[in-house]
PDB file of C-alpha atoms in Angstrom:
ATOM      1  CA  MET F   1      18.176  25.341  31.888  1.00 35.00           C
ATOM      2  CA  ILE F   2      15.339  25.396  34.708  1.00 37.00           C
ATOM      3  CA  GLY F   3      16.833  25.292  38.129  1.00 40.00           C
ATOM      4  CA  TRP F   4      15.191  23.105  40.752  1.00 38.00           C
ATOM      5  CA  ASP F   5      14.099  23.448  43.980  1.00 41.00           C
ATOM      6  CA  GLU F   6      15.489  20.666  46.126  1.00 36.00           C
ATOM      7  CA  ARG F   7      12.076  20.428  48.060  1.00 34.00           C
ATOM      8  CA  ASP F   8      10.553  19.812  45.000  1.00 47.00           C
ATOM      9  CA  ASP F   9      10.844  15.841  45.104  1.00 48.00           C
ATOM     10  CA  LEU F  10       7.543  14.741  43.890  1.00 54.00           C
ATOM     11  CA  SER F  11       6.474  14.031  40.297  1.00 57.00           C
ATOM     12  CA  GLY F  12       3.179  12.912  38.749  1.00 54.00           C
ATOM     13  CA  GLY F  13      -0.304  13.916  39.507  1.00 61.00           C
ATOM     14  CA  ALA F  14      -0.365  16.002  35.894  1.00 71.00           C
ATOM     15  CA  ALA F  15      -0.951  14.838  32.621  1.00 88.00           C
ATOM     16  CA  VAL F  16       1.623  12.938  31.054  1.00 95.00           C
ATOM     17  CA  LYS F  17       3.005  14.273  27.995  1.00 96.00           C
ATOM     18  CA  ILE F  18       4.299  12.044  25.062  1.00 98.00           C
ATOM     19  CA  LEU F  19       7.323  12.708  23.039  1.00 98.00           C
ATOM     20  CA  ILE F  20       7.985  10.430  19.822  1.00 98.00           C
ATOM     21  CA  ILE F  21      11.572  10.090  18.795  1.00 98.00           C
ATOM     22  CA  SER F  22      11.716   9.562  15.005  1.00 97.00           C
ATOM     23  CA  ARG F  23      13.725  10.121  11.985  1.00 95.00           C
ATOM     24  CA  LYS F  24      12.314  13.045   9.547  1.00 93.00           C
ATOM     25  CA  ALA F  25      12.803   9.999   6.552  1.00 92.00           C
ATOM     26  CA  GLU F  26      10.921   7.518   8.210  1.00 92.00           C
ATOM     27  CA  LYS F  27       7.480   8.408   6.912  1.00 94.00           C
ATOM     28  CA  SER F  28       5.839   5.398   7.319  1.00 93.00           C
ATOM     29  CA  ARG F  29       6.671   5.235  10.923  1.00 94.00           C
ATOM     30  CA  ARG F  30       5.535   8.635  11.590  1.00 95.00           C
ATOM     31  CA  HIS F  31       1.923   7.834   9.783  1.00 95.00           C
ATOM     32  CA  PHE F  32       1.635   4.753  11.799  1.00 94.00           C
ATOM     33  CA  GLN F  33       2.294   6.571  14.947  1.00 95.00           C
ATOM     34  CA  SER F  34      -0.266   9.113  14.106  1.00 95.00           C
ATOM     35  CA  ARG F  35      -3.136   6.686  13.158  1.00 93.00           C
ATOM     36  CA  GLN F  36      -2.004   4.669  16.616  1.00 94.00           C
ATOM     37  CA  MET F  37      -2.151   7.627  18.720  1.00 95.00           C
ATOM     38  CA  GLN F  38      -5.361   9.088  17.030  1.00 94.00           C
ATOM     39  CA  ARG F  39      -6.574   5.553  17.864  1.00 92.00           C
ATOM     40  CA  LEU F  40      -6.244   5.670  21.421  1.00 93.00           C
ATOM     41  CA  GLY F  41      -7.158   9.292  21.752  1.00 93.00           C
ATOM     42  CA  LEU F  42      -3.898  10.631  22.536  1.00 95.00           C
ATOM     43  CA  ASP F  43      -1.991  13.920  22.017  1.00 96.00           C
ATOM     44  CA  PHE F  44       1.475  13.589  21.265  1.00 97.00           C
ATOM     45  CA  GLU F  45       4.365  15.392  19.731  1.00 97.00           C
ATOM     46  CA  PHE F  46       7.250  14.221  16.969  1.00 98.00           C
ATOM     47  CA  LEU F  47      10.933  14.929  18.106  1.00 98.00           C
ATOM     48  CA  ASP F  48      13.232  15.137  14.906  1.00 98.00           C
ATOM     49  CA  ALA F  49      15.856  12.254  15.661  1.00 97.00           C
ATOM     50  CA  PHE F  50      19.525  13.265  15.376  1.00 97.00           C
ATOM     51  CA  GLU F  51      20.833  11.720  12.433  1.00 96.00           C
ATOM     52  CA  ALA F  52      23.898   9.156  12.331  1.00 95.00           C
ATOM     53  CA  SER F  53      24.892  10.029   9.223  1.00 93.00           C
ATOM     54  CA  ASP F  54      25.909  13.622  10.465  1.00 95.00           C
ATOM     55  CA  LEU F  55      28.329  12.188  12.592  1.00 96.00           C
ATOM     56  CA  SER F  56      32.488  12.496  11.349  1.00 96.00           C
ATOM     57  CA  VAL F  57      34.485   9.758  11.806  1.00 96.00           C
ATOM     58  CA  GLU F  58      36.298  11.939  14.466  1.00 97.00           C
ATOM     59  CA  ASP F  59      32.791  12.445  16.244  1.00 97.00           C
ATOM     60  CA  CYS F  60      32.327   8.612  16.423  1.00 97.00           C
ATOM     61  CA  GLN F  61      36.020   7.726  17.722  1.00 96.00           C
ATOM     62  CA  ALA F  62      35.706  10.547  20.560  1.00 96.00           C
ATOM     63  CA  ALA F  63      32.593   8.743  21.779  1.00 96.00           C
ATOM     64  CA  ALA F  64      33.923   5.205  21.477  1.00 95.00           C
ATOM     65  CA  ASN F  65      36.922   6.348  23.721  1.00 95.00           C
ATOM     66  CA  THR F  66      34.415   6.763  26.777  1.00 94.00           C
ATOM     67  CA  TRP F  67      32.586   3.623  26.370  1.00 94.00           C
ATOM     68  CA  PRO F  68      34.444  -0.175  26.832  1.00 92.00           C
ATOM     69  CA  SER F  69      32.150  -2.038  24.383  1.00 90.00           C
ATOM     70  CA  PRO F  70      32.144  -1.563  20.395  1.00 92.00           C
ATOM     71  CA  THR F  71      30.180   1.790  19.374  1.00 95.00           C
ATOM     72  CA  LEU F  72      28.295   1.759  16.377  1.00 95.00           C
ATOM     73  CA  ARG F  73      27.240   5.496  14.589  1.00 95.00           C
ATOM     74  CA  GLU F  74      23.675   4.637  15.184  1.00 95.00           C
ATOM     75  CA  ASP F  75      24.173   3.977  19.071  1.00 95.00           C
ATOM     76  CA  ILE F  76      25.611   7.686  19.599  1.00 97.00           C
ATOM     77  CA  ALA F  77      22.615   9.034  17.528  1.00 97.00           C
ATOM     78  CA  CYS F  78      20.318   7.128  19.593  1.00 96.00           C
ATOM     79  CA  PHE F  79      21.934   8.325  22.712  1.00 97.00           C
ATOM     80  CA  THR F  80      22.117  11.939  21.266  1.00 98.00           C
ATOM     81  CA  SER F  81      18.735  11.829  20.427  1.00 98.00           C
ATOM     82  CA  HIS F  82      17.408  10.727  24.076  1.00 98.00           C
ATOM     83  CA  ARG F  83      19.799  13.778  25.135  1.00 98.00           C
ATOM     84  CA  LEU F  84      17.508  16.051  22.904  1.00 98.00           C
ATOM     85  CA  ALA F  85      14.379  14.881  24.546  1.00 98.00           C
ATOM     86  CA  TRP F  86      15.590  15.272  28.193  1.00 98.00           C
ATOM     87  CA  LYS F  87      16.424  18.673  27.651  1.00 98.00           C
ATOM     88  CA  ILE F  88      13.179  19.385  26.156  1.00 98.00           C
ATOM     89  CA  ILE F  89      11.411  17.803  29.351  1.00 98.00           C
ATOM     90  CA  VAL F  90      13.539  19.935  31.612  1.00 98.00           C
ATOM     91  CA  GLU F  91      12.881  23.313  29.966  1.00 98.00           C
ATOM     92  CA  ARG F  92       9.135  22.414  29.932  1.00 97.00           C
ATOM     93  CA  ASN F  93       9.094  20.890  33.441  1.00 97.00           C
ATOM     94  CA  GLU F  94       6.823  18.315  32.660  1.00 96.00           C
ATOM     95  CA  GLN F  95       6.787  14.769  33.288  1.00 97.00           C
ATOM     96  CA  THR F  96       6.935  12.935  29.852  1.00 98.00           C
ATOM     97  CA  LEU F  97       6.750   9.678  28.093  1.00 98.00           C
ATOM     98  CA  ILE F  98       9.496   9.032  25.579  1.00 98.00           C
ATOM     99  CA  LEU F  99       8.711   6.689  22.755  1.00 98.00           C
ATOM    100  CA  GLU F 100      10.596   5.418  19.652  1.00 97.00           C
ATOM    101  CA  ASP F 101       9.080   5.357  16.410  1.00 95.00           C
ATOM    102  CA  ASP F 102       8.976   1.436  16.229  1.00 94.00           C
ATOM    103  CA  ALA F 103       6.967   1.077  19.481  1.00 95.00           C
ATOM    104  CA  VAL F 104       3.568  -0.325  19.127  1.00 95.00           C
ATOM    105  CA  LEU F 105       1.054   0.323  22.097  1.00 96.00           C
ATOM    106  CA  SER F 106      -1.604  -2.022  23.509  1.00 95.00           C
ATOM    107  CA  SER F 107      -5.127  -1.114  23.747  1.00 93.00           C
ATOM    108  CA  GLY F 108      -4.991  -0.603  27.650  1.00 94.00           C
ATOM    109  CA  PHE F 109      -1.894   2.015  27.230  1.00 96.00           C
ATOM    110  CA  ALA F 110      -4.007   4.939  27.872  1.00 95.00           C
ATOM    111  CA  ASP F 111      -5.042   3.209  31.086  1.00 96.00           C
ATOM    112  CA  ALA F 112      -1.498   2.723  32.155  1.00 97.00           C
ATOM    113  CA  ILE F 113      -0.326   6.105  31.393  1.00 96.00           C
ATOM    114  CA  SER F 114      -3.485   7.685  33.351  1.00 95.00           C
ATOM    115  CA  SER F 115      -2.298   5.289  36.648  1.00 96.00           C
ATOM    116  CA  ILE F 116       1.086   7.075  36.168  1.00 97.00           C
ATOM    117  CA  GLU F 117      -0.168  10.310  35.741  1.00 93.00           C
ATOM    118  CA  GLY F 118      -2.572  10.119  39.050  1.00 87.00           C
ATOM    119  CA  ARG F 119       0.244   9.291  41.098  1.00 93.00           C
ATOM    120  CA  ARG F 120       2.521  11.433  43.178  1.00 91.00           C
ATOM    121  CA  ASP F 121       5.968   9.854  43.268  1.00 95.00           C
ATOM    122  CA  ASN F 122       9.621  10.511  44.268  1.00 96.00           C
ATOM    123  CA  TRP F 123      11.262  12.327  40.979  1.00 96.00           C
ATOM    124  CA  ASP F 124      13.818   9.441  40.720  1.00 97.00           C
ATOM    125  CA  TRP F 125      11.026   7.087  39.782  1.00 97.00           C
ATOM    126  CA  VAL F 126      11.492   6.215  36.211  1.00 97.00           C
ATOM    127  CA  TYR F 127       8.960   3.670  34.531  1.00 97.00           C
ATOM    128  CA  ASP F 128       9.856   1.446  31.666  1.00 97.00           C
ATOM    129  CA  LEU F 129       6.800   0.328  29.487  1.00 97.00           C
ATOM    130  CA  GLU F 130       8.601  -1.804  27.074  1.00 96.00           C
ATOM    131  CA  PHE F 131       8.630  -5.512  26.573  1.00 95.00           C
ATOM    132  CA  ALA F 132      12.118  -7.012  26.281  1.00 91.00           C
ATOM    133  CA  PRO F 133      12.226 -10.573  25.438  1.00 89.00           C
ATOM    134  CA  ARG F 134      14.871 -11.308  27.778  1.00 88.00           C
ATOM    135  CA  PRO F 135      14.222 -12.323  31.708  1.00 90.00           C
ATOM    136  CA  HIS F 136      14.482  -9.380  34.181  1.00 92.00           C
ATOM    137  CA  ILE F 137      15.465  -9.390  37.648  1.00 92.00           C
ATOM    138  CA  LEU F 138      12.235  -7.741  39.513  1.00 95.00           C
ATOM    139  CA  ALA F 139      11.163  -7.252  43.212  1.00 95.00           C
ATOM    140  CA  LYS F 140       8.990 -10.278  44.452  1.00 94.00           C
ATOM    141  CA  SER F 141       5.877  -8.185  44.890  1.00 95.00           C
ATOM    142  CA  ALA F 142       4.729  -4.984  42.846  1.00 97.00           C
ATOM    143  CA  ALA F 143       5.010  -1.633  44.321  1.00 97.00           C
ATOM    144  CA  TRP F 144       1.422  -0.631  43.601  1.00 97.00           C
ATOM    145  CA  THR F 145      -1.502  -1.743  41.017  1.00 97.00           C
ATOM    146  CA  ASP F 146      -4.617  -0.244  39.810  1.00 95.00           C
ATOM    147  CA  GLY F 147      -6.147  -3.461  38.866  1.00 94.00           C
ATOM    148  CA  MET F 148      -5.509  -3.685  35.463  1.00 95.00           C
ATOM    149  CA  HIS F 149      -1.511  -2.688  35.266  1.00 97.00           C
ATOM    150  CA  ARG F 150       1.228  -3.219  38.504  1.00 98.00           C
ATOM    151  CA  ALA F 151       4.508  -1.574  38.708  1.00 98.00           C
ATOM    152  CA  THR F 152       7.558  -3.663  40.015  1.00 97.00           C
ATOM    153  CA  ARG F 153      10.873  -2.468  40.665  1.00 95.00           C
ATOM    154  CA  VAL F 154      13.361  -3.825  38.494  1.00 93.00           C
ATOM    155  CA  PHE F 155      16.973  -4.538  39.767  1.00 89.00           C
ATOM    156  CA  GLN F 156      18.667  -5.945  36.981  1.00 82.00           C
ATOM    157  CA  ASN F 157      18.989  -7.124  32.895  1.00 74.00           C
ATOM    158  CA  ARG F 158      16.666  -3.694  31.846  1.00 70.00           C
ATOM    159  CA  VAL F 159      17.035  -3.132  28.149  1.00 80.00           C
ATOM    160  CA  GLY F 160      15.426  -1.169  25.722  1.00 82.00           C
ATOM    161  CA  SER F 161      14.511   2.666  25.678  1.00 93.00           C
ATOM    162  CA  ALA F 162      11.471   2.432  23.431  1.00 95.00           C
ATOM    163  CA  GLY F 163       9.129   3.506  26.064  1.00 97.00           C
ATOM    164  CA  TYR F 164       9.710   5.011  29.407  1.00 97.00           C
ATOM    165  CA  VAL F 165       8.035   7.826  31.706  1.00 98.00           C
ATOM    166  CA  ILE F 166      10.868  10.423  33.101  1.00 98.00           C
ATOM    167  CA  SER F 167      10.071  13.255  35.508  1.00 97.00           C
ATOM    168  CA  PRO F 168      12.034  16.872  34.507  1.00 98.00           C
ATOM    169  CA  ARG F 169      14.542  16.288  37.695  1.00 98.00           C
ATOM    170  CA  ALA F 170      15.164  12.801  36.809  1.00 98.00           C
ATOM    171  CA  ALA F 171      15.926  14.109  33.172  1.00 98.00           C
ATOM    172  CA  GLY F 172      18.030  17.041  34.212  1.00 98.00           C
ATOM    173  CA  LYS F 173      20.007  14.534  36.474  1.00 98.00           C
ATOM    174  CA  MET F 174      20.646  12.491  33.467  1.00 97.00           C
ATOM    175  CA  LEU F 175      21.679  15.061  31.399  1.00 98.00           C
ATOM    176  CA  LYS F 176      24.351  15.821  34.053  1.00 97.00           C
ATOM    177  CA  ASP F 177      25.794  12.083  33.873  1.00 95.00           C
ATOM    178  CA  THR F 178      26.006  11.620  30.171  1.00 95.00           C
ATOM    179  CA  LYS F 179      27.975  14.632  29.226  1.00 94.00           C
ATOM    180  CA  HIS F 180      30.065  12.051  27.372  1.00 94.00           C
ATOM    181  CA  TYR F 181      28.847   9.103  25.344  1.00 96.00           C
ATOM    182  CA  SER F 182      27.521   6.027  27.167  1.00 93.00           C
ATOM    183  CA  LEU F 183      25.272   3.000  25.333  1.00 93.00           C
ATOM    184  CA  LEU F 184      21.999   4.473  26.402  1.00 94.00           C
ATOM    185  CA  ASP F 185      20.216   1.090  27.324  1.00 89.00           C
ATOM    186  CA  ALA F 186      23.472   0.086  29.617  1.00 85.00           C
ATOM    187  CA  TYR F 187      23.931   3.030  31.111  1.00 90.00           C
ATOM    188  CA  PHE F 188      20.333   4.728  31.827  1.00 93.00           C
ATOM    189  CA  TRP F 189      19.065   1.787  33.497  1.00 89.00           C
ATOM    190  CA  HIS F 190      22.071   1.390  35.731  1.00 85.00           C
ATOM    191  CA  ARG F 191      22.441   4.699  37.454  1.00 89.00           C
ATOM    192  CA  GLY F 192      22.917   4.232  41.415  1.00 86.00           C
ATOM    193  CA  TRP F 193      20.089   7.299  41.975  1.00 92.00           C
ATOM    194  CA  LEU F 194      17.385   5.914  39.674  1.00 93.00           C
ATOM    195  CA  LYS F 195      14.696   3.838  40.884  1.00 94.00           C
ATOM    196  CA  ALA F 196      13.280   1.779  37.878  1.00 94.00           C
ATOM    197  CA  TYR F 197       9.766  -0.006  37.876  1.00 96.00           C
ATOM    198  CA  GLN F 198       8.433  -1.946  35.146  1.00 97.00           C
ATOM    199  CA  ILE F 199       4.734  -1.816  33.860  1.00 98.00           C
ATOM    200  CA  GLU F 200       2.934  -5.217  33.375  1.00 98.00           C
ATOM    201  CA  PRO F 201       1.492  -6.304  31.558  1.00 98.00           C
ATOM    202  CA  THR F 202       3.799  -4.631  29.261  1.00 97.00           C
ATOM    203  CA  PRO F 203       1.707  -1.855  27.036  1.00 97.00           C
ATOM    204  CA  VAL F 204       4.696  -1.066  24.712  1.00 97.00           C
ATOM    205  CA  ILE F 205       6.736  -3.675  22.294  1.00 95.00           C
ATOM    206  CA  GLN F 206       9.050  -2.920  19.753  1.00 92.00           C
ATOM    207  CA  MET F 207       7.574  -4.113  16.133  1.00 89.00           C
ATOM    208  CA  GLN F 208      10.627  -6.688  15.654  1.00 88.00           C
ATOM    209  CA  PHE F 209       8.734  -8.383  18.679  1.00 89.00           C
ATOM    210  CA  LEU F 210       5.671  -7.835  17.875  1.00 85.00           C
ATOM    211  CA  ASP F 211       5.283 -11.667  16.291  1.00 80.00           C
ATOM    212  CA  GLY F 212       6.471 -13.441  19.561  1.00 74.00           C
ATOM    213  CA  SER F 213       9.775 -14.208  18.016  1.00 68.00           C
ATOM    214  CA  ALA F 214      13.067 -13.334  19.789  1.00 65.00           C
ATOM    215  CA  ASP F 215      16.087 -15.305  18.585  1.00 56.00           C
ATOM    216  CA  LYS F 216      19.289 -13.963  19.044  1.00 53.00           C
ATOM    217  CA  SER F 217      19.818 -12.047  15.538  1.00 55.00           C
ATOM    218  CA  ALA F 218      17.120  -9.693  16.929  1.00 56.00           C
ATOM    219  CA  PHE F 219      19.645  -8.435  19.543  1.00 59.00           C
ATOM    220  CA  VAL F 220      22.464  -7.736  17.012  1.00 63.00           C
ATOM    221  CA  ARG F 221      22.854  -4.203  16.109  1.00 67.00           C
ATOM    222  CA  LYS F 222      23.262  -3.193  12.497  1.00 69.00           C
ATOM    223  CA  SER F 223      25.156  -0.277  11.339  1.00 72.00           C
ATOM    224  CA  ILE F 224      25.972   1.578   8.237  1.00 69.00           C
ATOM    225  CA  ASP F 225      29.583   1.842   9.279  1.00 79.00           C
ATOM    226  CA  ARG F 226      32.109   0.082  11.227  1.00 87.00           C
ATOM    227  CA  ALA F 227      32.138  -0.447  15.144  1.00 93.00           C
ATOM    228  CA  TYR F 228      34.442   1.475  17.110  1.00 95.00           C
ATOM    229  CA  MET F 229      36.773   0.888  19.947  1.00 92.00           C
ATOM    230  CA  PRO F 230      38.455   2.657  22.689  1.00 91.00           C
ATOM    231  CA  GLU F 231      41.798   3.871  21.381  1.00 88.00           C
ATOM    232  CA  SER F 232      43.452   2.969  24.824  1.00 86.00           C
ATOM    233  CA  LYS F 233      43.006  -0.644  25.983  1.00 85.00           C
ATOM    234  CA  LEU F 234      43.915   0.125  29.514  1.00 85.00           C
ATOM    235  CA  ARG F 235      41.152   2.788  29.375  1.00 81.00           C
ATOM    236  CA  ARG F 236      38.605   0.274  28.280  1.00 83.00           C
ATOM    237  CA  ARG F 237      39.763  -2.360  30.847  1.00 86.00           C
ATOM    238  CA  LEU F 238      39.232   0.436  33.617  1.00 85.00           C
ATOM    239  CA  MET F 239      35.903   1.456  31.991  1.00 82.00           C
ATOM    240  CA  ARG F 240      34.721  -2.505  31.968  1.00 81.00           C
ATOM    241  CA  LEU F 241      35.400  -2.811  35.441  1.00 83.00           C
ATOM    242  CA  ARG F 242      33.614   0.015  36.443  1.00 79.00           C
ATOM    243  CA  LEU F 243      30.694  -1.002  34.655  1.00 77.00           C
ATOM    244  CA  GLU F 244      30.757  -4.477  36.086  1.00 76.00           C
ATOM    245  CA  GLY F 245      30.972  -3.116  39.469  1.00 75.00           C
ATOM    246  CA  ILE F 246      27.671  -1.063  39.093  1.00 73.00           C
ATOM    247  CA  LYS F 247      25.684  -4.131  37.659  1.00 71.00           C
ATOM    248  CA  ALA F 248      27.215  -6.412  40.427  1.00 72.00           C
ATOM    249  CA  ARG F 249      25.892  -4.026  42.881  1.00 72.00           C
ATOM    250  CA  ASN F 250      22.358  -4.467  41.288  1.00 72.00           C
ATOM    251  CA  LEU F 251      22.670  -8.228  40.916  1.00 72.00           C
ATOM    252  CA  VAL F 252      23.389  -8.212  44.731  1.00 70.00           C
ATOM    253  CA  SER F 253      20.100  -6.231  45.312  1.00 75.00           C
ATOM    254  CA  GLY F 254      18.395  -8.965  43.013  1.00 72.00           C
ATOM    255  CA  TRP F 255      19.666 -11.747  44.666  1.00 73.00           C
ATOM    256  CA  LEU F 256      18.313 -10.333  48.284  1.00 78.00           C
ATOM    257  CA  PHE F 257      15.055  -9.092  46.905  1.00 81.00           C
ATOM    258  CA  GLY F 258      14.299 -10.076  43.524  1.00 90.00           C
ATOM    259  CA  VAL F 259      13.576 -12.853  41.215  1.00 93.00           C
ATOM    260  CA  LYS F 260      14.163 -13.431  37.670  1.00 93.00           C
ATOM    261  CA  ARG F 261      11.451 -13.889  35.246  1.00 94.00           C
ATOM    262  CA  PRO F 262      10.247 -13.283  31.864  1.00 95.00           C
ATOM    263  CA  LEU F 263       7.805  -9.839  31.672  1.00 96.00           C
ATOM    264  CA  GLN F 264       4.460 -10.352  31.638  1.00 96.00           C
ATOM    265  CA  ILE F 265       2.539  -9.295  28.238  1.00 96.00           C
ATOM    266  CA  ASP F 266      -0.827  -9.688  26.692  1.00 95.00           C
ATOM    267  CA  ARG F 267      -0.171 -10.004  23.000  1.00 91.00           C
ATOM    268  CA  LYS F 268      -3.681 -10.112  22.073  1.00 91.00           C
ATOM    269  CA  SER F 269      -3.709  -6.270  23.336  1.00 93.00           C
ATOM    270  CA  PHE F 270      -1.505  -4.921  20.826  1.00 89.00           C
ATOM    271  CA  ALA F 271      -2.017  -4.538  16.813  1.00 67.00           C
ATOM    272  CA  ALA F 272      -5.257  -6.899  16.331  1.00 54.00           C
ATOM    273  CA  ASP F 273      -7.325  -4.847  18.632  1.00 50.00           C
ATOM    274  CA  LEU F 274      -6.094  -1.327  17.075  1.00 52.00           C
ATOM    275  CA  ASP F 275      -6.703  -2.573  13.603  1.00 53.00           C
ATOM    276  CA  ILE F 276      -3.417  -1.341  12.668  1.00 54.00           C
ATOM    277  CA  LYS F 277      -0.668  -2.878  10.694  1.00 57.00           C
ATOM    278  CA  PRO F 278       2.675  -1.581  11.720  1.00 55.00           C
ATOM    279  CA  PRO F 279       5.139  -0.997   8.770  1.00 58.00           C
ATOM    280  CA  ALA F 280       8.043  -3.150   7.756  1.00 56.00           C
ATOM    281  CA  VAL F 281      10.981  -2.486   9.775  1.00 51.00           C
ATOM    282  CA  THR F 282      13.632  -0.522   8.019  1.00 52.00           C
ATOM    283  CA  PRO F 283      17.583  -1.066   8.216  1.00 47.00           C
ATOM    284  CA  PRO F 284      19.199   2.171  10.283  1.00 45.00           C
ATOM    285  CA  GLN F 285      20.172   5.117   8.016  1.00 47.00           C
TER     286      GLN F 285
END
């Protein structure tokens, strides 16, 4: 793994690479992503996702013992796949956009990426490009705007990992912080050192939210297996208290400097403009 010069605290200014996490078996999604990227004139690379079916019962229980909420086999596979992506980013020393293979991109997506890669941001800035149909707590004003897109600091209610830009040093820090399993979305966006910025109008949306629906069932995680729980109830309570403490800190910042509101999205800029029909969402394997 590449070592870092502590003076090297800036990222950006170079082309943002694109890495798409995708299961080998998801041929329809890979085809969709290839057509989508070709239409937008973007280079990308597939990263074979870690397979949930490769985990043993013992692996699942060991992971569940490090997180207070129910843990699914697919949660662990997702967590492991993103760690594989972070390792590649560190080794290549390249600021990278990580996409999941159910991500649909807006017609202005390339412009948003160009604005990010033209900047010289601190290494701990991570850009969330994804739309989530739940209110976020964001700063009252944007950190920057390019006239089309803007970046706003996010304090709480950050969910989703289908599209984010991360620097090599931030990826390396995440690797150090995730030696034990944690639910990716809940853990990633609540690191004390990480500064998350939301891009709006959001240029990434998951297929399941493309039609504008957002009922509660969309947030129910499905699994090929049972949910695993920590074996120690005391440890579970202590982990929960620690997690709630981190969330409370973010909430205080949000109360002081932010406002709770929905994310802004231009739905007309997605699949219709790209003339691409995304494949049907398949159940997790």
